[in-house]
Tab-separated table of C-alpha atoms and ligand atoms in Angstrom:
chain	number	residue	atom	x	y	z
A	1	MET	CA	87.845	121.642	126.293
A	2	GLN	CA	88.705	121.423	122.589
A	3	SER	CA	86.003	119.984	120.340
A	4	PHE	CA	86.383	118.425	116.932
A	5	HIS	CA	83.600	117.489	114.577
A	6	LEU	CA	84.452	114.430	112.510
A	7	ALA	CA	82.819	113.001	109.396
A	8	LEU	CA	82.705	109.200	109.327
A	9	ILE	CA	82.464	107.395	106.009
A	10	PRO	CA	82.772	103.676	106.813
A	11	GLY	CA	82.129	102.869	103.139
A	12	ASP	CA	82.267	99.258	102.049
A	13	GLY	CA	83.234	95.850	103.362
A	14	VAL	CA	85.490	95.816	106.398
A	15	GLY	CA	85.306	99.624	106.613
A	16	GLN	CA	81.997	99.022	108.423
A	17	GLU	CA	83.938	97.185	111.125
A	18	THR	CA	87.186	99.132	111.324
A	19	VAL	CA	85.713	102.646	111.535
A	20	PRO	CA	83.655	101.840	114.680
A	21	ALA	CA	86.841	100.363	116.198
A	22	ALA	CA	88.750	103.601	115.537
A	23	VAL	CA	85.890	105.639	117.007
A	24	ARG	CA	86.043	103.593	120.210
A	25	VAL	CA	89.753	104.343	120.461
A	26	LEU	CA	89.299	108.067	119.783
A	27	ASN	CA	86.553	108.348	122.385
A	28	HIS	CA	88.691	106.522	124.874
A	29	VAL	CA	91.782	108.707	124.456
A	30	ALA	CA	89.547	111.766	124.577
A	31	SER	CA	88.039	110.673	127.892
A	32	LEU	CA	91.470	109.858	129.310
A	33	SER	CA	92.796	113.269	128.325
A	34	ASN	CA	89.883	115.285	129.658
A	35	GLN	CA	90.895	118.042	127.264
A	36	VAL	CA	89.293	117.118	124.019
A	37	GLN	CA	86.012	115.784	122.754
A	38	PHE	CA	84.913	114.422	119.424
A	39	SER	CA	81.509	114.547	117.830
A	40	TYR	CA	80.625	112.571	114.751
A	41	GLN	CA	78.332	112.466	111.796
A	42	THR	CA	78.143	109.230	109.823
A	43	PHE	CA	77.548	109.145	106.071
A	44	ASP	CA	76.339	105.992	104.349
A	45	TRP	CA	78.172	106.769	101.112
A	46	SER	CA	79.256	103.479	99.609
A	47	CYS	CA	78.798	100.992	96.793
A	48	GLN	CA	75.589	99.896	98.491
A	49	ARG	CA	74.294	103.419	98.104
A	50	TYR	CA	75.434	103.401	94.477
A	51	VAL	CA	73.443	100.256	93.777
A	52	LYS	CA	70.317	101.725	95.401
A	53	GLU	CA	70.545	105.339	94.300
A	54	GLY	CA	72.921	105.429	91.345
A	55	ALA	CA	75.615	107.528	93.037
A	56	MET	CA	78.272	106.906	95.661
A	57	MET	CA	77.402	110.173	97.400
A	58	PRO	CA	74.786	112.896	96.944
A	59	THR	CA	75.515	115.697	94.465
A	60	ASP	CA	76.233	118.112	97.319
A	61	GLY	CA	78.293	115.498	99.178
A	62	LEU	CA	81.567	117.383	99.028
A	63	ASP	CA	79.933	120.569	100.300
A	64	ARG	CA	78.550	118.644	103.240
A	65	LEU	CA	82.032	117.519	104.222
A	66	ARG	CA	83.724	120.879	103.854
A	67	ASP	CA	83.256	122.185	107.394
A	68	PHE	CA	84.295	119.111	109.323
A	69	ASP	CA	87.598	119.141	111.191
A	70	ALA	CA	88.565	115.828	109.611
A	71	ILE	CA	87.163	112.889	107.680
A	72	ILE	CA	87.604	109.262	108.694
A	73	LEU	CA	87.153	106.876	105.805
A	74	GLY	CA	86.981	103.080	106.013
A	75	ALA	CA	87.270	101.558	102.564
A	76	VAL	CA	85.665	101.960	99.185
A	77	GLY	CA	84.973	99.244	96.635
A	78	TYR	CA	82.763	96.236	96.225
A	79	PRO	CA	82.561	93.550	93.534
A	80	THR	CA	79.132	94.751	92.372
A	81	VAL	CA	80.445	98.147	91.234
A	82	PRO	CA	83.408	98.684	88.877
A	83	ASP	CA	86.338	100.051	90.876
A	84	HIS	CA	86.925	103.105	88.732
A	85	VAL	CA	83.261	104.056	89.205
A	86	SER	CA	83.273	103.679	92.997
A	87	LEU	CA	86.646	105.341	93.509
A	88	TRP	CA	86.068	108.260	91.163
A	89	GLY	CA	82.653	108.648	92.797
A	90	LEU	CA	83.911	109.076	96.348
A	91	LEU	CA	87.512	108.696	97.508
A	92	LEU	CA	89.341	110.436	94.674
A	93	PRO	CA	87.028	113.494	94.466
A	94	ILE	CA	87.486	114.014	98.221
A	95	ARG	CA	91.272	113.915	97.902
A	96	ARG	CA	91.240	116.314	94.976
A	97	THR	CA	88.484	118.750	95.941
A	98	PHE	CA	89.946	119.231	99.389
A	99	ASP	CA	93.430	119.594	97.944
A	100	GLN	CA	94.783	116.798	100.122
A	101	TYR	CA	97.990	116.887	98.159
A	102	VAL	CA	100.108	115.007	100.655
A	103	ASN	CA	99.412	111.359	101.238
A	104	LEU	CA	101.499	110.412	104.221
A	105	ARG	CA	102.146	106.719	104.711
A	106	PRO	CA	104.459	105.549	107.497
A	107	VAL	CA	106.134	102.179	107.086
A	108	LYS	CA	107.246	100.835	110.415
A	109	LEU	CA	107.935	97.357	111.676
A	110	LEU	CA	106.103	97.295	115.001
A	111	PRO	CA	107.045	95.115	117.978
A	112	GLY	CA	105.369	91.730	118.040
A	113	VAL	CA	104.990	91.703	114.265
A	114	THR	CA	107.024	89.468	111.972
A	115	SER	CA	108.121	90.963	108.691
A	116	PRO	CA	108.241	88.625	105.689
A	117	LEU	CA	111.795	89.967	105.371
A	118	ARG	CA	113.357	87.536	107.788
A	119	ALA	CA	116.493	89.573	108.548
A	120	TYR	CA	114.491	92.429	110.051
A	121	GLU	CA	113.289	93.040	113.564
A	122	THR	CA	111.310	95.685	115.409
A	123	GLY	CA	112.638	99.151	114.762
A	124	ASP	CA	114.777	98.139	111.781
A	125	ILE	CA	112.215	99.402	109.304
A	126	ASP	CA	110.997	102.922	109.993
A	127	PHE	CA	110.390	105.362	107.181
A	128	VAL	CA	107.610	107.357	105.634
A	129	VAL	CA	106.391	107.717	102.083
A	130	VAL	CA	105.104	111.107	100.954
A	131	ARG	CA	102.860	110.400	98.008
A	132	GLU	CA	101.634	113.196	95.752
A	133	ASN	CA	97.881	112.824	95.983
A	134	THR	CA	96.118	115.168	93.587
A	135	GLU	CA	97.731	114.901	90.157
A	136	GLY	CA	100.337	112.796	88.336
A	137	GLU	CA	99.245	109.546	86.765
A	138	TYR	CA	95.786	109.711	88.391
A	139	SER	CA	94.085	112.085	86.003
A	140	ASN	CA	90.687	111.890	84.473
A	141	MET	CA	92.006	113.361	81.263
A	142	GLY	CA	92.029	111.087	78.292
A	143	GLY	CA	89.583	108.957	76.424
A	144	ARG	CA	88.709	105.784	74.560
A	145	LEU	CA	87.943	105.784	70.891
A	146	ARG	CA	86.391	103.007	68.751
A	147	ILE	CA	85.714	101.022	71.913
A	148	GLY	CA	85.912	97.277	71.577
A	149	THR	CA	87.120	97.309	67.981
A	150	PRO	CA	90.553	96.180	66.767
A	151	GLU	CA	91.213	99.863	66.026
A	152	GLU	CA	90.575	100.929	69.603
A	153	VAL	CA	92.726	103.839	70.793
A	154	VAL	CA	93.135	104.771	74.454
A	155	VAL	CA	94.843	107.814	75.919
A	156	GLN	CA	95.354	108.533	79.621
A	157	ASN	CA	97.295	111.684	80.330
A	158	SER	CA	99.544	112.283	83.300
A	159	ILE	CA	99.473	115.769	84.736
A	160	PHE	CA	102.483	117.220	86.510
A	161	THR	CA	102.344	120.891	87.460
A	162	ARG	CA	105.277	122.876	88.780
A	163	TYR	CA	103.126	124.147	91.646
A	164	GLY	CA	101.938	120.657	92.554
A	165	THR	CA	105.371	119.098	92.330
A	166	GLU	CA	107.199	121.830	94.231
A	167	ARG	CA	104.800	121.803	97.150
A	168	VAL	CA	104.905	118.056	97.720
A	169	MET	CA	108.704	118.035	97.458
A	170	ARG	CA	108.956	120.882	99.920
A	171	TYR	CA	106.689	119.029	102.356
A	172	ALA	CA	108.907	115.944	102.052
A	173	PHE	CA	112.097	117.950	102.603
A	174	GLU	CA	110.596	119.566	105.698
A	175	LEU	CA	109.642	116.146	107.028
A	176	ALA	CA	113.158	114.841	106.402
A	177	ARG	CA	114.523	117.870	108.229
A	178	GLN	CA	112.555	116.828	111.335
A	179	SER	CA	113.572	113.233	110.874
A	180	ARG	CA	116.893	111.618	109.909
A	181	GLN	CA	117.859	114.166	107.239
A	182	TYR	CA	117.513	111.861	104.269
A	183	LEU	CA	115.112	112.153	101.347
A	184	THR	CA	114.771	109.715	98.467
A	185	SER	CA	112.880	110.630	95.316
A	186	ALA	CA	111.108	107.945	93.276
A	187	THR	CA	111.631	108.605	89.588
A	188	LYS	CA	111.583	106.853	86.241
A	189	SER	CA	113.302	109.424	84.104
A	190	ASN	CA	115.088	106.784	82.073
A	191	GLY	CA	111.876	105.509	80.500
A	192	ILE	CA	109.336	108.323	80.975
A	193	ASN	CA	110.938	111.183	79.165
A	194	TYR	CA	108.923	114.317	79.964
A	195	SER	CA	107.231	114.122	83.332
A	196	MET	CA	109.970	112.313	85.200
A	197	PRO	CA	112.933	114.457	84.055
A	198	PHE	CA	110.746	117.386	85.151
A	199	TRP	CA	110.143	115.672	88.505
A	200	ASP	CA	113.927	115.236	88.881
A	201	ASP	CA	114.565	118.891	87.992
A	202	VAL	CA	112.156	120.068	90.675
A	203	PHE	CA	113.663	117.663	93.202
A	204	ARG	CA	117.115	119.108	92.501
A	205	GLU	CA	115.871	122.708	92.568
A	206	ILE	CA	113.991	122.404	95.845
A	207	GLY	CA	116.854	120.321	97.193
A	208	LYS	CA	119.135	123.357	96.940
A	209	GLU	CA	117.040	124.956	99.691
A	210	TYR	CA	117.910	121.995	101.930
A	211	PRO	CA	121.683	121.499	101.613
A	212	GLU	CA	121.837	119.739	105.000
A	213	ILE	CA	119.557	116.936	103.799
A	214	ARG	CA	121.061	113.934	102.061
A	215	GLN	CA	119.269	113.521	98.727
A	216	ASP	CA	118.973	110.503	96.473
A	217	SER	CA	116.956	109.799	93.407
A	218	ASN	CA	116.150	106.186	92.513
A	219	HIS	CA	114.256	104.753	89.591
A	220	ILE	CA	111.036	103.218	90.805
A	221	ASP	CA	111.955	99.688	89.712
A	222	ALA	CA	115.238	99.723	91.605
A	223	LEU	CA	113.587	101.455	94.548
A	224	ALA	CA	111.006	98.681	94.798
A	225	ALA	CA	113.860	96.198	95.057
A	226	TYR	CA	115.604	98.339	97.703
A	227	PHE	CA	112.426	98.330	99.791
A	228	VAL	CA	112.994	94.590	100.058
A	229	THR	CA	116.805	94.406	100.170
A	230	ARG	CA	117.619	97.409	102.369
A	231	PRO	CA	114.463	98.952	103.854
A	232	GLU	CA	116.471	100.127	106.878
A	233	SER	CA	118.230	102.708	104.714
A	234	PHE	CA	115.172	104.906	104.084
A	235	ASP	CA	113.956	107.905	106.022
A	236	VAL	CA	111.538	109.885	103.852
A	237	VAL	CA	110.604	108.863	100.318
A	238	VAL	CA	108.772	111.240	97.969
A	239	ALA	CA	106.845	109.804	95.044
A	240	SER	CA	104.297	110.669	92.401
A	241	ASN	CA	100.727	109.487	92.830
A	242	LEU	CA	100.960	106.075	91.161
A	243	PHE	CA	104.513	105.309	92.223
A	244	GLY	CA	103.622	106.208	95.801
A	245	ASP	CA	100.545	104.008	95.625
A	246	ILE	CA	102.504	100.963	94.542
A	247	LEU	CA	105.399	101.575	96.914
A	248	THR	CA	103.111	101.838	99.922
A	249	ASP	CA	101.402	98.496	99.362
A	250	LEU	CA	104.910	97.085	99.251
A	251	GLY	CA	105.674	99.089	102.384
A	252	ALA	CA	102.615	97.661	104.122
A	253	ALA	CA	103.677	94.163	103.115
A	254	ILE	CA	107.186	94.504	104.541
A	255	GLN	CA	105.795	95.919	107.779
A	256	GLY	CA	104.036	92.617	108.284
A	257	SER	CA	100.504	93.038	106.965
A	258	ILE	CA	98.506	95.263	104.703
A	259	GLY	CA	96.013	95.364	107.590
A	260	ILE	CA	98.310	97.603	109.642
A	261	GLY	CA	99.317	100.435	107.320
A	262	PRO	CA	97.740	103.873	107.803
A	263	SER	CA	97.262	106.657	105.311
A	264	ALA	CA	96.737	110.374	105.913
A	265	ASN	CA	95.414	112.480	103.054
A	266	ILE	CA	96.535	115.893	104.186
A	267	ASN	CA	95.803	119.434	103.187
A	268	PRO	CA	98.756	120.943	105.074
A	269	GLU	CA	97.369	124.469	104.969
A	270	LYS	CA	94.202	123.239	106.747
A	271	LYS	CA	92.071	125.153	104.306
A	272	TYR	CA	90.023	121.973	103.878
A	273	PRO	CA	89.480	118.923	106.050
A	274	SER	CA	92.058	116.153	105.779
A	275	MET	CA	91.058	112.507	105.494
A	276	PHE	CA	92.381	109.490	107.370
A	277	GLU	CA	92.018	105.909	106.199
A	278	PRO	CA	93.805	102.574	106.308
A	279	ILE	CA	95.910	101.571	103.300
A	280	HIS	CA	93.945	98.358	102.841
A	281	GLY	CA	90.764	98.081	100.836
A	282	SER	CA	87.281	96.791	101.627
A	283	ALA	CA	88.388	93.117	101.736
A	284	PRO	CA	84.995	91.655	100.715
A	285	ASP	CA	86.326	88.139	101.311
A	286	ILE	CA	86.440	88.646	105.078
A	287	ALA	CA	83.861	91.416	105.503
A	288	GLY	CA	81.070	90.889	108.027
A	289	GLN	CA	82.946	88.241	110.010
A	290	GLY	CA	84.393	90.528	112.659
A	291	VAL	CA	87.934	89.410	111.934
A	292	ALA	CA	89.350	92.432	110.094
A	293	ASN	CA	92.485	93.966	111.545
A	294	PRO	CA	91.463	97.341	113.016
A	295	ILE	CA	95.057	98.556	113.409
A	296	GLY	CA	95.399	100.272	110.009
A	297	GLN	CA	92.302	102.319	110.789
A	298	ILE	CA	93.321	103.014	114.388
A	299	TRP	CA	96.830	104.036	113.368
A	300	ALA	CA	95.219	106.366	110.792
A	301	GLY	CA	93.324	107.812	113.776
A	302	LYS	CA	96.691	108.476	115.410
A	303	LEU	CA	97.774	110.379	112.292
A	304	MET	CA	94.565	112.418	112.585
A	305	LEU	CA	95.336	113.251	116.219
A	306	ASP	CA	98.798	114.430	115.155
A	307	HIS	CA	97.315	116.526	112.367
A	308	LEU	CA	94.842	118.142	114.774
A	309	GLY	CA	97.737	119.107	117.035
A	310	LEU	CA	96.980	116.394	119.624
A	311	THR	CA	100.357	114.728	119.282
A	312	THR	CA	100.553	113.513	122.883
A	313	LEU	CA	97.357	111.559	122.321
A	314	GLY	CA	98.604	110.359	118.938
A	315	THR	CA	101.754	108.974	120.532
A	316	LEU	CA	99.663	107.255	123.193
A	317	VAL	CA	97.561	105.487	120.559
A	318	LEU	CA	100.601	104.102	118.761
A	319	GLN	CA	102.056	102.933	122.072
A	320	ALA	CA	98.792	101.161	122.906
A	321	ILE	CA	98.851	99.447	119.506
A	322	GLU	CA	102.419	98.338	120.178
A	323	SER	CA	101.626	97.032	123.667
A	324	THR	CA	98.737	95.046	122.249
A	325	LEU	CA	100.915	93.463	119.580
A	326	ILE	CA	103.603	92.643	122.144
A	327	GLU	CA	100.944	90.792	124.150
A	328	GLY	CA	100.337	88.690	121.050
A	329	ILE	CA	96.778	89.892	120.568
A	330	LYS	CA	96.451	89.734	116.795
A	331	THR	CA	94.009	89.162	114.007
A	332	ARG	CA	94.412	86.399	111.431
A	333	ASP	CA	96.439	88.439	108.953
A	334	LEU	CA	99.167	88.630	111.627
A	335	GLY	CA	98.958	84.950	112.459
A	336	GLY	CA	96.622	85.337	115.453
A	337	ASN	CA	93.058	84.276	116.235
A	338	ASP	CA	91.702	87.461	117.713
A	339	THR	CA	88.760	89.427	116.406
A	340	THR	CA	88.396	93.076	115.488
A	341	GLU	CA	86.641	93.556	118.798
A	342	THR	CA	89.132	91.787	121.053
A	343	VAL	CA	92.055	93.634	119.466
A	344	THR	CA	90.230	96.933	119.967
A	345	ASP	CA	89.349	95.998	123.574
A	346	ALA	CA	93.025	95.320	124.237
A	347	ILE	CA	94.054	98.647	122.730
A	348	LEU	CA	91.570	100.447	125.013
A	349	ARG	CA	92.887	98.573	128.017
A	350	ASN	CA	96.476	99.442	127.098
A	351	LEU	CA	95.533	103.082	126.609
A	352	THR	CA	94.172	103.180	130.137
A	353	ALA	CA	97.296	101.502	131.493
A	354	LEU	CA	99.658	103.821	129.585
A	355	ALA	CA	97.754	106.936	130.605
A	356	GLY	CA	98.004	105.920	134.267
A	357	SER	CA	101.713	105.185	134.164
B	1	LIG	C1	95.009	103.730	97.930
B	1	LIG	C2	94.110	103.000	97.009
B	1	LIG	C3	93.478	103.970	96.030
B	1	LIG	C4	94.593	104.651	95.289
B	1	LIG	C5	92.525	103.318	95.047
B	1	LIG	C6	91.465	102.545	95.749
B	1	LIG	C7	91.981	104.298	94.055
B	1	LIG	O1	94.787	101.986	96.355
B	1	LIG	O2	94.534	104.610	98.658
B	1	LIG	O3	96.208	103.448	97.940
B	1	LIG	O4	95.154	104.081	94.352
B	1	LIG	O5	94.914	105.781	95.634
B	2	LIG	MN1	96.830	101.717	97.053
């Protein structure tokens, strides 16, 4: 029996509802497999904690997470706390301290889901975005001077290192090699004249190691349009931190709902725990009503299973999600009336059925 110890950080808003749903699914696949078991420790780190105690997590929070096999995060952010405070107090330090330099975000139009792109059907859209997750435009280097005055000056630096850029490109090329042999790089070297020409240089250099892979570089503005006009053409897309962030909300939208998209923050070397979360945020407008779509979180659980080497179980989870959607069991964001709980119940039932077949 293989055992994995998982840290749960439900966080804010709907994270409190979607993380328990994912845990039910993980426990269920574990019991069906008879080969693996999960144990959990839950942390109450959140905006609520910030309001009570003045910090999103304790000062030794990162140390406490270090020895877990993986981290499952719900969502971070609530109207009572400025977003840059809550995110730089929890989510972003985890990504950076644990060197989770790959943020893997599949974009896939699942059966039973209608894309807002009316020409597309199940299977037509199926690609993955590899987002650099530890540097780039998300840097805490910079400052504000003469705040609030007409003379105010603000600087926010972008950081691109050769090491950081090469490794994420290499990861993306390897992924393309296992997939449909096509890698697209998101750039903006026409307008951003240091970091992006550098990004392009590294893409070309690493690309020479992968002559069998078709390689394209698109400016981010055009690429955003291509996500809408020809999403079927993509296989793997590699992007800097901010570009990847924006592209993957667009990706989630074209796959039918932001409530579905999963996100894996991966430290490929497994030196540190990786973290799995949905793409969506805390959705305070619907929090506490039991109507949040649990699929983004559950699909992120599938990515965790894959990362832990339990790919058979990971595949089973995605199949159970698909069966549930085909049955028309959907939350409001997908045009249904079902609750977080009834969708999760259906996924458990489908897991049982799939495992027996
Ligand atoms: C995401 C989120 C975060 C990001 C925010 C909340 C800081 O949008 O995971 O995509 O931009 O990375
Ligand atoms: Mn985002």
